[in-house]
mmCIF file of C-alpha atoms and ligand atoms in Angstrom:
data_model
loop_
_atom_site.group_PDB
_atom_site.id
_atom_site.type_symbol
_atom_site.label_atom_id
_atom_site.label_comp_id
_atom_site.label_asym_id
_atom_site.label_seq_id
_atom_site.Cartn_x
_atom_site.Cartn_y
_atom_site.Cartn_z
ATOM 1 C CA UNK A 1398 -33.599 -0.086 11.506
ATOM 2 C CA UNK A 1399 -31.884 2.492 9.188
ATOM 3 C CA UNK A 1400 -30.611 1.129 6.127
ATOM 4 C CA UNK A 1401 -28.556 3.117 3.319
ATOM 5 C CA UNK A 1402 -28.241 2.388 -0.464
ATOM 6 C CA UNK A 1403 -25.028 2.961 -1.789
ATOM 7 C CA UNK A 1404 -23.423 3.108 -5.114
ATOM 8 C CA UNK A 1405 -20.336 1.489 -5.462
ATOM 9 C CA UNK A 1406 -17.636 -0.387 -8.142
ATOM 10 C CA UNK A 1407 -17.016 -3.880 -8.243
ATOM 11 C CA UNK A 1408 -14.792 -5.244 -10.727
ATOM 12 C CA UNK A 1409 -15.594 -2.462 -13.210
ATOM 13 C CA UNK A 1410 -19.062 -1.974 -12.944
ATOM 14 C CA UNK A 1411 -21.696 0.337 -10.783
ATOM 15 C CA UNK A 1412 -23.445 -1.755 -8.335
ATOM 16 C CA UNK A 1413 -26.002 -1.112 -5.613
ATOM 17 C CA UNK A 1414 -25.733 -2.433 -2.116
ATOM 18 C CA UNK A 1415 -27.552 -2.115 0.922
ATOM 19 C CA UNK A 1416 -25.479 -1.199 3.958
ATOM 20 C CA UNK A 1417 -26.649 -2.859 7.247
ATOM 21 C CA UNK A 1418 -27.392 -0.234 10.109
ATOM 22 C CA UNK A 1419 -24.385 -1.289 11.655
ATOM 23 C CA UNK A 1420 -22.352 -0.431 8.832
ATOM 24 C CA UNK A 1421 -24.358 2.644 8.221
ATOM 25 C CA UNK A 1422 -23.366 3.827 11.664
ATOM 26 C CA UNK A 1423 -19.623 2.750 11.064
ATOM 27 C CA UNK A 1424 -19.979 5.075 7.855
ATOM 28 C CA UNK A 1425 -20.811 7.791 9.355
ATOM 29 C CA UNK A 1426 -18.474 7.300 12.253
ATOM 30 C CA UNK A 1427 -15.430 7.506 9.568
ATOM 31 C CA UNK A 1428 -16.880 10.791 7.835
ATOM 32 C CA UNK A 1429 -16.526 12.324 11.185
ATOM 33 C CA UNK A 1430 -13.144 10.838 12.009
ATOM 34 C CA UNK A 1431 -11.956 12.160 8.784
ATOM 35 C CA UNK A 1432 -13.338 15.976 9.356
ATOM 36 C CA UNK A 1433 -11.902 15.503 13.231
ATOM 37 C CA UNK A 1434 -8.518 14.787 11.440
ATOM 38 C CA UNK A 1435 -8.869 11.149 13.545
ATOM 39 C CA UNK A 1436 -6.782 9.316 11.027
ATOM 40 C CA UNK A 1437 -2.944 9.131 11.305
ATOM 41 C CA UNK A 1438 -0.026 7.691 8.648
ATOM 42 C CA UNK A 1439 2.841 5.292 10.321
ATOM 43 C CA UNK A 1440 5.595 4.283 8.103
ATOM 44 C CA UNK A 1441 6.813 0.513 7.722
ATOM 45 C CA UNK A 1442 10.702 0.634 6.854
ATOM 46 C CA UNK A 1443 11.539 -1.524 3.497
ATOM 47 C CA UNK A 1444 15.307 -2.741 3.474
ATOM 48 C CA UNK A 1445 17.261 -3.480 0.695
ATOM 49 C CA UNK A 1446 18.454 -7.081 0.841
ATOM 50 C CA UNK A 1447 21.748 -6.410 -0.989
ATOM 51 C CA UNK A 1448 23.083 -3.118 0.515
ATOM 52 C CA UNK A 1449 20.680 -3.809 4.255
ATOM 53 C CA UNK A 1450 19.981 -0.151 3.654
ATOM 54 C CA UNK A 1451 16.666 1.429 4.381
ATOM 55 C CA UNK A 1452 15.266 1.549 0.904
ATOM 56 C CA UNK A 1453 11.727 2.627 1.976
ATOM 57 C CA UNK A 1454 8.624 3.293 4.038
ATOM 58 C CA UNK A 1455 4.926 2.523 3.161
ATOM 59 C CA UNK A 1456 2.489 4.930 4.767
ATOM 60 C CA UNK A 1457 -0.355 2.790 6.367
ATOM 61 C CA UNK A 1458 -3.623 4.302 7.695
ATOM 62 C CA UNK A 1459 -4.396 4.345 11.593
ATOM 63 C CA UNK A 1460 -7.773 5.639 13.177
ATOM 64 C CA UNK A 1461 -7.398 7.000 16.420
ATOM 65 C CA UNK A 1462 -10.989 6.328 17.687
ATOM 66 C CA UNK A 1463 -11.919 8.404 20.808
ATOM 67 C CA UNK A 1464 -13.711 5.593 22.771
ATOM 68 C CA UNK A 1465 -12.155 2.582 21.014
ATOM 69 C CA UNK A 1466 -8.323 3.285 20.630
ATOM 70 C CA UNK A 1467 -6.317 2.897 17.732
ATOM 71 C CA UNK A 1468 -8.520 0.804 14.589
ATOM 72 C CA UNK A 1469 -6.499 -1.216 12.331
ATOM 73 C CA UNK A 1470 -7.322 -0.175 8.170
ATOM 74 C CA UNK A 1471 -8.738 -3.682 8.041
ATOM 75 C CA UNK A 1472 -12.017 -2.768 9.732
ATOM 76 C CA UNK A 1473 -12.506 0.281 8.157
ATOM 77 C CA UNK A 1474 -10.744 0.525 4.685
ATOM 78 C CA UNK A 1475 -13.630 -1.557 3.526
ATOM 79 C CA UNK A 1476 -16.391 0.183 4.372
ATOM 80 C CA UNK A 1477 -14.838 3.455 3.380
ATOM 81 C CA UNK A 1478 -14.535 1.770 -0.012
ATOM 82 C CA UNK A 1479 -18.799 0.750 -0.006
ATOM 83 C CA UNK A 1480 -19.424 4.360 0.548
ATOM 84 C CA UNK A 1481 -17.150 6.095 -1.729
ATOM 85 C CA UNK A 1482 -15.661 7.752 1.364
ATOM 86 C CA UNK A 1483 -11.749 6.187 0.185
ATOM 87 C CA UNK A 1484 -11.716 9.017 -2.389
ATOM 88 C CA UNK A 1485 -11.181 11.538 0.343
ATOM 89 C CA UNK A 1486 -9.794 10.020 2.373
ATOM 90 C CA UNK A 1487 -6.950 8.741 0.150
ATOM 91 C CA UNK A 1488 -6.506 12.251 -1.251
ATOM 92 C CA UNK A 1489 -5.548 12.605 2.531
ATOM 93 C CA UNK A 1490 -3.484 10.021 2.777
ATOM 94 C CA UNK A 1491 -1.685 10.590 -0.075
ATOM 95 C CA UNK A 1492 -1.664 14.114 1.073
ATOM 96 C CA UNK A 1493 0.149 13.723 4.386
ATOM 97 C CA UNK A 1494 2.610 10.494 3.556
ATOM 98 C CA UNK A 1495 3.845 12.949 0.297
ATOM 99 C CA UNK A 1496 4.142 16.145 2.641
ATOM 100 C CA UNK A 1497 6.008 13.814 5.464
ATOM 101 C CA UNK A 1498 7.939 12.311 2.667
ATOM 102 C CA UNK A 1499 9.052 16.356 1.281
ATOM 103 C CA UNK A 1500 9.575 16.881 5.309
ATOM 104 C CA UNK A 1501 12.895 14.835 5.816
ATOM 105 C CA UNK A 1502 14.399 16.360 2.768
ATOM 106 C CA UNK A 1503 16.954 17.386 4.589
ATOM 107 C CA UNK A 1504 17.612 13.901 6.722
ATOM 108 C CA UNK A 1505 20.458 12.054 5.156
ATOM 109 C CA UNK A 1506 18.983 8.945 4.939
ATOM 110 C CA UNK A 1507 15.067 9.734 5.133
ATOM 111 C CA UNK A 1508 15.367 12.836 2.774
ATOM 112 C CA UNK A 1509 16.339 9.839 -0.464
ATOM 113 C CA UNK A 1510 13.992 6.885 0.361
ATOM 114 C CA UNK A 1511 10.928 6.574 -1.577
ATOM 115 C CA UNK A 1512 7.264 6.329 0.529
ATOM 116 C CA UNK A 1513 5.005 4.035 -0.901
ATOM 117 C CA UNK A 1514 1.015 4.442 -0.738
ATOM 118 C CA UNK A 1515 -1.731 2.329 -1.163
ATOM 119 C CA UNK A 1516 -4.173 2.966 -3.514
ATOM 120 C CA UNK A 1517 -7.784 1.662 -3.564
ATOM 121 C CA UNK A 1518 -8.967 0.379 -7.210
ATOM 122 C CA UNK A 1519 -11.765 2.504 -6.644
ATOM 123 C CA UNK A 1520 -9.654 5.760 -6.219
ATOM 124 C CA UNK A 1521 -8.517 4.985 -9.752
ATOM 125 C CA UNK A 1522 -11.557 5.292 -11.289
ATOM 126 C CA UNK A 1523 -12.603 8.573 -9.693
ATOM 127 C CA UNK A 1524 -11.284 9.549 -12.748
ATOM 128 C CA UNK A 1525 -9.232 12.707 -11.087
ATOM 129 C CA UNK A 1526 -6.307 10.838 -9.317
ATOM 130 C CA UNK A 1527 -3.056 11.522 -11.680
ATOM 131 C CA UNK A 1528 -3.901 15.206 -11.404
ATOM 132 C CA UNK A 1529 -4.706 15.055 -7.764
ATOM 133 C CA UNK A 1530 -1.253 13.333 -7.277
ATOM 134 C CA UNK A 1531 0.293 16.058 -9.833
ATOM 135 C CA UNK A 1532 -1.084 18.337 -7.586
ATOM 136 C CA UNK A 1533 -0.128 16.784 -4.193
ATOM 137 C CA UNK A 1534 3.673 16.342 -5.430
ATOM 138 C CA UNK A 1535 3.698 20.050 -6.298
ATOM 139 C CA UNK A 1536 2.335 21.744 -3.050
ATOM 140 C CA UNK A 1537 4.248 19.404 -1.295
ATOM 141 C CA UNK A 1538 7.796 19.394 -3.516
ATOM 142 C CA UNK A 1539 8.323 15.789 -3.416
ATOM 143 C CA UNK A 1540 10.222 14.250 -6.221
ATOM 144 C CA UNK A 1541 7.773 12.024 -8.576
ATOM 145 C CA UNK A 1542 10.702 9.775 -8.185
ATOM 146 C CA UNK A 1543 10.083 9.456 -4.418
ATOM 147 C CA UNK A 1544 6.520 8.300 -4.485
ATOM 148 C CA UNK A 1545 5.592 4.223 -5.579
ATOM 149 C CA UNK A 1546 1.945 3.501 -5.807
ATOM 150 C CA UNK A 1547 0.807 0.400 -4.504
ATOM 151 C CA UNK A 1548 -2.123 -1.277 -6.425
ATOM 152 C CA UNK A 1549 -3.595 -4.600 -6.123
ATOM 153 C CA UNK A 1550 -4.000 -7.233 -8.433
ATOM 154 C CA UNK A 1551 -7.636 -6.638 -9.076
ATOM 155 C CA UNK A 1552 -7.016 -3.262 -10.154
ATOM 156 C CA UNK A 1553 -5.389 -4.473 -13.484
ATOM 157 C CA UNK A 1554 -7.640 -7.898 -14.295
ATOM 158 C CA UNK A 1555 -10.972 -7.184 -15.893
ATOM 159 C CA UNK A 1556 -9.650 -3.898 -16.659
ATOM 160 C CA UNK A 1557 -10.688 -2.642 -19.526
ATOM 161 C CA UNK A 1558 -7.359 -0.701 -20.253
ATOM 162 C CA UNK A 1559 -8.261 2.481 -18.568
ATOM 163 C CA UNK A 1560 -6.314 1.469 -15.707
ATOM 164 C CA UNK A 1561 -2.917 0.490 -17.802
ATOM 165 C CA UNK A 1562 -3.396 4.255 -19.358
ATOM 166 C CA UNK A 1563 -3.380 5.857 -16.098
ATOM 167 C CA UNK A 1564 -0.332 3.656 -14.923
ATOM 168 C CA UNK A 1565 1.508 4.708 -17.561
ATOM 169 C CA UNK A 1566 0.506 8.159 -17.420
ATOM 170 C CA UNK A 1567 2.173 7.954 -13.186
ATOM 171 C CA UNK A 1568 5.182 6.094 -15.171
ATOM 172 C CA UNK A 1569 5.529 9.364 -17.335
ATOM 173 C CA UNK A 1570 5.759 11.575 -14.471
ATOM 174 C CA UNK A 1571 8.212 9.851 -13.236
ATOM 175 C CA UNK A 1572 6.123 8.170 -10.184
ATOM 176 C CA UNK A 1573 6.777 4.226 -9.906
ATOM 177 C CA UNK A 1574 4.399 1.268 -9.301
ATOM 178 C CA UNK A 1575 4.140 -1.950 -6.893
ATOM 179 C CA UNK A 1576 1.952 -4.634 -7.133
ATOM 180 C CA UNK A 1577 0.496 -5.536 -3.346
ATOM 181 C CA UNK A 1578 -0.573 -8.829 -2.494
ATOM 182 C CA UNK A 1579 1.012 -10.389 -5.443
ATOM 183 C CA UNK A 1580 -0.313 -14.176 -6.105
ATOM 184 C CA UNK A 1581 -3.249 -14.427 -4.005
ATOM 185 C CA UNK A 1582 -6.805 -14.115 -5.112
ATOM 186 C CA UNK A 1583 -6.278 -14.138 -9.149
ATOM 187 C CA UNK A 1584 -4.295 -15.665 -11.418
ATOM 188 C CA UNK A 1585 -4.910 -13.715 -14.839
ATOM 189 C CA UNK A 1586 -1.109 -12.566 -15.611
ATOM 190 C CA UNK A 1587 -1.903 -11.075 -19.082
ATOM 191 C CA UNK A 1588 -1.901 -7.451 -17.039
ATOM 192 C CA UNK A 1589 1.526 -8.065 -16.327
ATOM 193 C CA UNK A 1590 2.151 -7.254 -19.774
ATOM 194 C CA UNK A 1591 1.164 -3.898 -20.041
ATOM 195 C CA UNK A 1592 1.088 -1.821 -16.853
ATOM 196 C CA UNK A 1593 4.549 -0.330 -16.384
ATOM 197 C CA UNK A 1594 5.135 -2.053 -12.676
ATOM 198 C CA UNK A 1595 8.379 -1.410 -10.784
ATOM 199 C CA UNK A 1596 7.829 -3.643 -7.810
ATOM 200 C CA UNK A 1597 6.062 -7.444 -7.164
ATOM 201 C CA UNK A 1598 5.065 -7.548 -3.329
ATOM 202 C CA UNK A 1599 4.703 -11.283 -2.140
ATOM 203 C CA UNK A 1600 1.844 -11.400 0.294
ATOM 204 C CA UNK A 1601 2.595 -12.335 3.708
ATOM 205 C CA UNK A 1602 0.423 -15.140 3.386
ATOM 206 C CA UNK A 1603 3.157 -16.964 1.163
ATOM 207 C CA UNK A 1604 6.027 -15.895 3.043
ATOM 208 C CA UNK A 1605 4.303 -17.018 6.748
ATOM 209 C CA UNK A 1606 4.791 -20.643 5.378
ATOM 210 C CA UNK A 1607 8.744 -20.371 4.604
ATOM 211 C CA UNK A 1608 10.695 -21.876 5.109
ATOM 212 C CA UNK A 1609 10.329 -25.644 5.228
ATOM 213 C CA UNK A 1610 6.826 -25.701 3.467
ATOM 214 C CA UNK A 1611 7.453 -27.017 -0.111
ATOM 215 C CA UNK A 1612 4.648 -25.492 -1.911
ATOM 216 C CA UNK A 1613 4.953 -22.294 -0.290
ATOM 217 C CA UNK A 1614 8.619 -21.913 -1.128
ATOM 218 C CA UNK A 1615 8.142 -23.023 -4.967
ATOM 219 C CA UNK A 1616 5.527 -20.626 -5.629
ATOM 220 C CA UNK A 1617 7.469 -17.781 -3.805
ATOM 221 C CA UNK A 1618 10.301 -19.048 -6.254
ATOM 222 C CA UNK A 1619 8.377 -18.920 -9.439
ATOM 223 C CA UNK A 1620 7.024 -15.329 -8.617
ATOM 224 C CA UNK A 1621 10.668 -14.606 -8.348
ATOM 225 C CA UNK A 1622 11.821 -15.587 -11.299
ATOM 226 C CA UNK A 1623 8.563 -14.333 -13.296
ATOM 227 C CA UNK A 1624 8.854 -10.792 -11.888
ATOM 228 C CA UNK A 1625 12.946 -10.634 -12.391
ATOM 229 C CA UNK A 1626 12.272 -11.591 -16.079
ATOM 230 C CA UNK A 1627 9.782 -8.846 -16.592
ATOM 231 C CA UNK A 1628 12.110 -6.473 -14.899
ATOM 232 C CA UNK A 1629 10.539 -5.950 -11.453
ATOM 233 C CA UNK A 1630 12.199 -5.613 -7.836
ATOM 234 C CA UNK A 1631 10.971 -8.465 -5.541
ATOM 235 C CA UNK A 1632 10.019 -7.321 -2.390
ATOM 236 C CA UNK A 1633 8.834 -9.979 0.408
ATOM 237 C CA UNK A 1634 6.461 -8.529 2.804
ATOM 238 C CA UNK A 1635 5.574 -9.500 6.401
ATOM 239 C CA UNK A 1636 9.007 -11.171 7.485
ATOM 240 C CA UNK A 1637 9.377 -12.355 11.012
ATOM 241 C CA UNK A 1638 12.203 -14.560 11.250
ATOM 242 C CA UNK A 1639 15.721 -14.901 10.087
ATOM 243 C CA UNK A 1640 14.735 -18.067 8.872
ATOM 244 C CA UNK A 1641 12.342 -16.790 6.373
ATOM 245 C CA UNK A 1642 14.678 -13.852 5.197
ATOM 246 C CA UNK A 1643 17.499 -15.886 4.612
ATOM 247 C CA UNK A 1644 15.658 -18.219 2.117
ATOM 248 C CA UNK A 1645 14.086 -15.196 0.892
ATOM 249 C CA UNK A 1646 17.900 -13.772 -0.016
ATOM 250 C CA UNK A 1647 18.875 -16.879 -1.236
ATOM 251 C CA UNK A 1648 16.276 -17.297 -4.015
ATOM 252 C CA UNK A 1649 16.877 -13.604 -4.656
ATOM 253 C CA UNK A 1650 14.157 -11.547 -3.458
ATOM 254 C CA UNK A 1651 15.381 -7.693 -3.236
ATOM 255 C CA UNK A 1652 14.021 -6.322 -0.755
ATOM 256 C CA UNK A 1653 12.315 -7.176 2.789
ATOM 257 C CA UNK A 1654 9.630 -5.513 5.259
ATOM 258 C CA UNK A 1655 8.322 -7.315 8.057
ATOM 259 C CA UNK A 1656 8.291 -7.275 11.719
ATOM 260 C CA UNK A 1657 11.706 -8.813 12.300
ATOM 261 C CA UNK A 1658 13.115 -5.047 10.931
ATOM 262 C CA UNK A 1659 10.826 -3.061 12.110
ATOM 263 C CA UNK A 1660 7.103 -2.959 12.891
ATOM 264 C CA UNK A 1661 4.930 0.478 11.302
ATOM 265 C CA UNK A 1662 6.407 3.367 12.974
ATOM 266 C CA UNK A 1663 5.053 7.163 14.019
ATOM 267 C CA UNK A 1664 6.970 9.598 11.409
ATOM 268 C CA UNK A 1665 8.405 11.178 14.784
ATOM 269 C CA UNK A 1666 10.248 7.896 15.422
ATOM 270 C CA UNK A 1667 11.891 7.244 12.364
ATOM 271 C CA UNK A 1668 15.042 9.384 12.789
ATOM 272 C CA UNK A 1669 15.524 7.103 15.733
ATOM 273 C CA UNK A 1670 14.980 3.978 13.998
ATOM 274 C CA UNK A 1671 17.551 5.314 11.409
ATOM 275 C CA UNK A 1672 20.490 5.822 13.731
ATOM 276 C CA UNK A 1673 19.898 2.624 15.963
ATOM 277 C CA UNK A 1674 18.989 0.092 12.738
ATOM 278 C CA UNK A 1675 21.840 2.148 9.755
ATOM 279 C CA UNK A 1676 24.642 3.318 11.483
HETATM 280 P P1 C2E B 120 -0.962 -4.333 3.079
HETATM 281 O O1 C2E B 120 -0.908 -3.251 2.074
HETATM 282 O O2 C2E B 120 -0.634 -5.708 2.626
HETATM 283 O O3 C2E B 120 0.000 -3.848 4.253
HETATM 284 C C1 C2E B 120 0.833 -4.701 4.973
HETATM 285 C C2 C2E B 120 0.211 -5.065 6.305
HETATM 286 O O4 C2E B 120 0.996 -6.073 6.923
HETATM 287 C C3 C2E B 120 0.171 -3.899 7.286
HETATM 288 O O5 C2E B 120 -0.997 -4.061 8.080
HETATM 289 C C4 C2E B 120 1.428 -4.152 8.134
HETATM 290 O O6 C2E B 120 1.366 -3.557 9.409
HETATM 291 C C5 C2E B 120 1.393 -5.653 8.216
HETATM 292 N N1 C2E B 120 2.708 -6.230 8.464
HETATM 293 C C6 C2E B 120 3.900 -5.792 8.024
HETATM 294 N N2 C2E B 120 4.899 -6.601 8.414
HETATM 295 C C7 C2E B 120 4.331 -7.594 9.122
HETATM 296 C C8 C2E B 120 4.852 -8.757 9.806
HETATM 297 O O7 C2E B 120 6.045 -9.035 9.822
HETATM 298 N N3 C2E B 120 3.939 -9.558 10.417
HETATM 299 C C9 C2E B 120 2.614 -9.293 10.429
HETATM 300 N N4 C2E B 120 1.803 -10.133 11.075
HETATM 301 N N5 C2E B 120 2.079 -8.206 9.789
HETATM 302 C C10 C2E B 120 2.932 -7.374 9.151
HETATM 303 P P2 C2E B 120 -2.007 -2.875 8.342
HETATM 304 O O8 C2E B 120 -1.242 -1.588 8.505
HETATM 305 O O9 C2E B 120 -2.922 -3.307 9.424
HETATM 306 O O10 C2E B 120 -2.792 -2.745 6.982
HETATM 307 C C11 C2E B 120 -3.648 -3.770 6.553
HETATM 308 C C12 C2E B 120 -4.126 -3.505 5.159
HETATM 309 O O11 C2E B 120 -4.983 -2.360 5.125
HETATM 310 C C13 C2E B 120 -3.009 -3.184 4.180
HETATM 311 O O12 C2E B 120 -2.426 -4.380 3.752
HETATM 312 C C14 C2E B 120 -3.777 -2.469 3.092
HETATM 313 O O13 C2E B 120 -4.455 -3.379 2.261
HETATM 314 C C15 C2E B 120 -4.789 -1.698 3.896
HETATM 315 N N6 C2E B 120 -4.263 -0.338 4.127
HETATM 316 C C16 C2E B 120 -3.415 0.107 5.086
HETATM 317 N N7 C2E B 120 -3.168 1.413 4.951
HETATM 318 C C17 C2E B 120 -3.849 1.815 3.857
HETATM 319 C C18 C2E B 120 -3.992 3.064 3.186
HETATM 320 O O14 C2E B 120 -3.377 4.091 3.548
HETATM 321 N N8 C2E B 120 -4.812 3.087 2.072
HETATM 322 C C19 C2E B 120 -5.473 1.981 1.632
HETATM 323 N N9 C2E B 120 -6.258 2.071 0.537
HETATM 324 N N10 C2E B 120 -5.352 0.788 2.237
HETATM 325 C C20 C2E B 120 -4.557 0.714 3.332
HETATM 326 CA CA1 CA B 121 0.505 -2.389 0.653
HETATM 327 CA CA1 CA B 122 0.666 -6.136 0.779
HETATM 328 CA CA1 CA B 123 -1.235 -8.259 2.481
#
C-alpha cells in the first residue's frame, strides 16, 4: 500500500495528514484531469426576487471523467483541497468563469450579470490570489464589478485578520463578496463585522425545511433581518418549490437560485435559457 504525506491548512494552521492509497490514487487522477483540461464550469442562474430578472450565475466545477462520467465537486473538491491541488485548479476556474463572463459582453442580458466563484479558504492563503484575480480580470477585460467571490464561513472565524485585509483589498478593486453556506457549521458572528460582504447565501439545508417547519423558517428569518441590518443582499439558495420561494419573498429575501429556475447550465445554453425564462 502506497501512502502520501501531505501538508495542508486547517483552520489556520499547517498540518500533516496521511492520504489513504485510495485517495492517493484519486489525487493523482485530478492532477491529470486538470493537465487533460477534464474539468468544465456550468453556470447556475440567480434571479432577482423583486424585478424576476436574471441577476446572476455561479460558475460550479464539473469533471468529465473518461471512464466514470461527469463527477460532482463534492467528491473531488476535497481532496484537491488535502493536496494543495485547489490552488491551480481555482486559478482555472476563476480563469475560465471570468473569460466566459468577458465573452457575453455583448449579450444584452448576459453581457451585465455578475458570475460568482467559489473560493476555497485555502486559496486565500496562498498568499498570491488578489493579484492572480487582478491579473485574470485584466487578460480577460471583465469588470471588477462583474465578479462576487464566494467564501465560506470558516474562512473569516479563527482568522487572524489576514483574511478581512485581503477582502477588503477585492472590495477596493471594486470586486464584491458572498458568504456561502451562511448559518451552518459556526456560529462566531464577530467576522461579520469587519469583512466588507455584499451577499448572505442561506444554505439549502435551511431552506429544504420551508415552509411549514417552525424552526427552520425562524432562523431563515433572523438571518434575514441580521444580514439586511448590516447591509447585505439575501440570497436563498437551493429552491425547489413555489412554496418555499414565496415564503422566502415574503420575509424578504432578495434573491433566489434553485432548481425550480433553473438547474447549473453549460455556458452554450444560457442564451437559450435567457430568451425562454426573460422575455
Ligand atoms: P455550493 O457552493 O453551496 O453550491 C450550490 C450547490 O447546490 C451546487 O452543487 C448546485 O448544483 C446545488 N443546487 C443548486 N440549486 C439546487 C436545488 O434547487 N436543489 C438541489 N438539490 N441542489 C441545488 P454542486 O455544483 O454539486 O456543488 C457542490 C459544492 O461543491 C458547492 O456547494 C461548493 O461548495 C463546491 N464547489 C462547486 N464548484 C466549485 C468551484 O468551482 N470551486 C470550489 N472551491 N468549490 C466548488
Ligand atoms: Ca457557492
Ligand atoms: Ca452555498
Ligand atoms: Ca451548500
Amino acid at each position: 500500500i502506497y501512502t502520501l504525506s501531505v501538508t495542508y491548512y486547517h483552520q489556520g494552521q499547517v498540518s500533516e495528514k496521511v492520504l489513504p492509497a485510495t485517495d492517493m490514487d484519486f489525487a493523482s487522477q485530478v492532477e491529470t484531469a486538470l493537465d487533460n483540461q477534464q474539468f468544465f464550469m456550468m453556470y447556475q442562474p440567480q434571479v432577482d426576487f423583486k424585478t424576476g430578472k436574471l441577476k446572476g450565475v455561479e460558475a460550479l466545477v464539473r469533471w468529465r471523467h473518461p471512464e466514470k462520467g461527469i463527477i460532482s465537486p463534492e467528491k473531488f473538491i476535497r481532496v484537491a483541497e488535502l493536496t494543495g491541488l485547489i490552488v491551480p485548479l481555482g486559478k482555472w476556474i476563476m480563469q475560465t468563469a471570468c473569460a466566459q463572463a468577458a465573452q457575453w459582453k455583448d449579450h444584452p442580458v448576459l453581457g451585465k450579470i455578475e458570475v460568482s466563484v467559489n473560493v476555497s479558504a485555502l486559496q486565500l492563503k496562498s498568499g498570491t490570489l488578489v493579484e492572480e484575480i487582478m491579473q485574470i480580470l485584466q487578460d480577460t477585460g471583465l469588470a471588477p464589478e462583474r465578479l462576487v467571490i464566494e467564501l465560506t464561513e470558516s474562512s473569516f472565524v479563527q482568522d487572524d485578520g489576514e483574511n478581512a485585509r485581503l477582502m477588503h483589498q477585492l472590495k477596493e478593486a471594486g470586486i464584491k463578496l458572498a458568504i456561502d453556506d451562511f448559518g451552518t457549521g459556526y456560529s462566531c458572528l464577530s467576522y461579520l463585522r469587519d469583512i466588507p460582504g455584499d451577499y448572505l447565501k442561506v444554505d439549502r439545508s435551511f431552506v429544504m425545511e420551508l415552509p411549514g417547519h417552525n424552526k427552520a423558517e425562524a432562523v431563515i428569518q433572523a438571518i434575514v433581518s441580521l444580514g439586511k441590518s448590516l447591509d447585505y443582499r439575501i440570497i436563498a439558495e437551493g429552491v425547489e418549490t413555489q412554496a418555499q420561494a414565496d415564503f422566502l419573498k415574503s420575509i424578504g429575501c432578495d434573491i433566489v437560485q434553485g432548481f425550480l429556475y433553473a438547474k447549473p447550465l453549460e455556458a452554450d445554453a444560457l442564451p437559450q435559457w435567457v430568451s425562454v425564462a426573460q422575455p
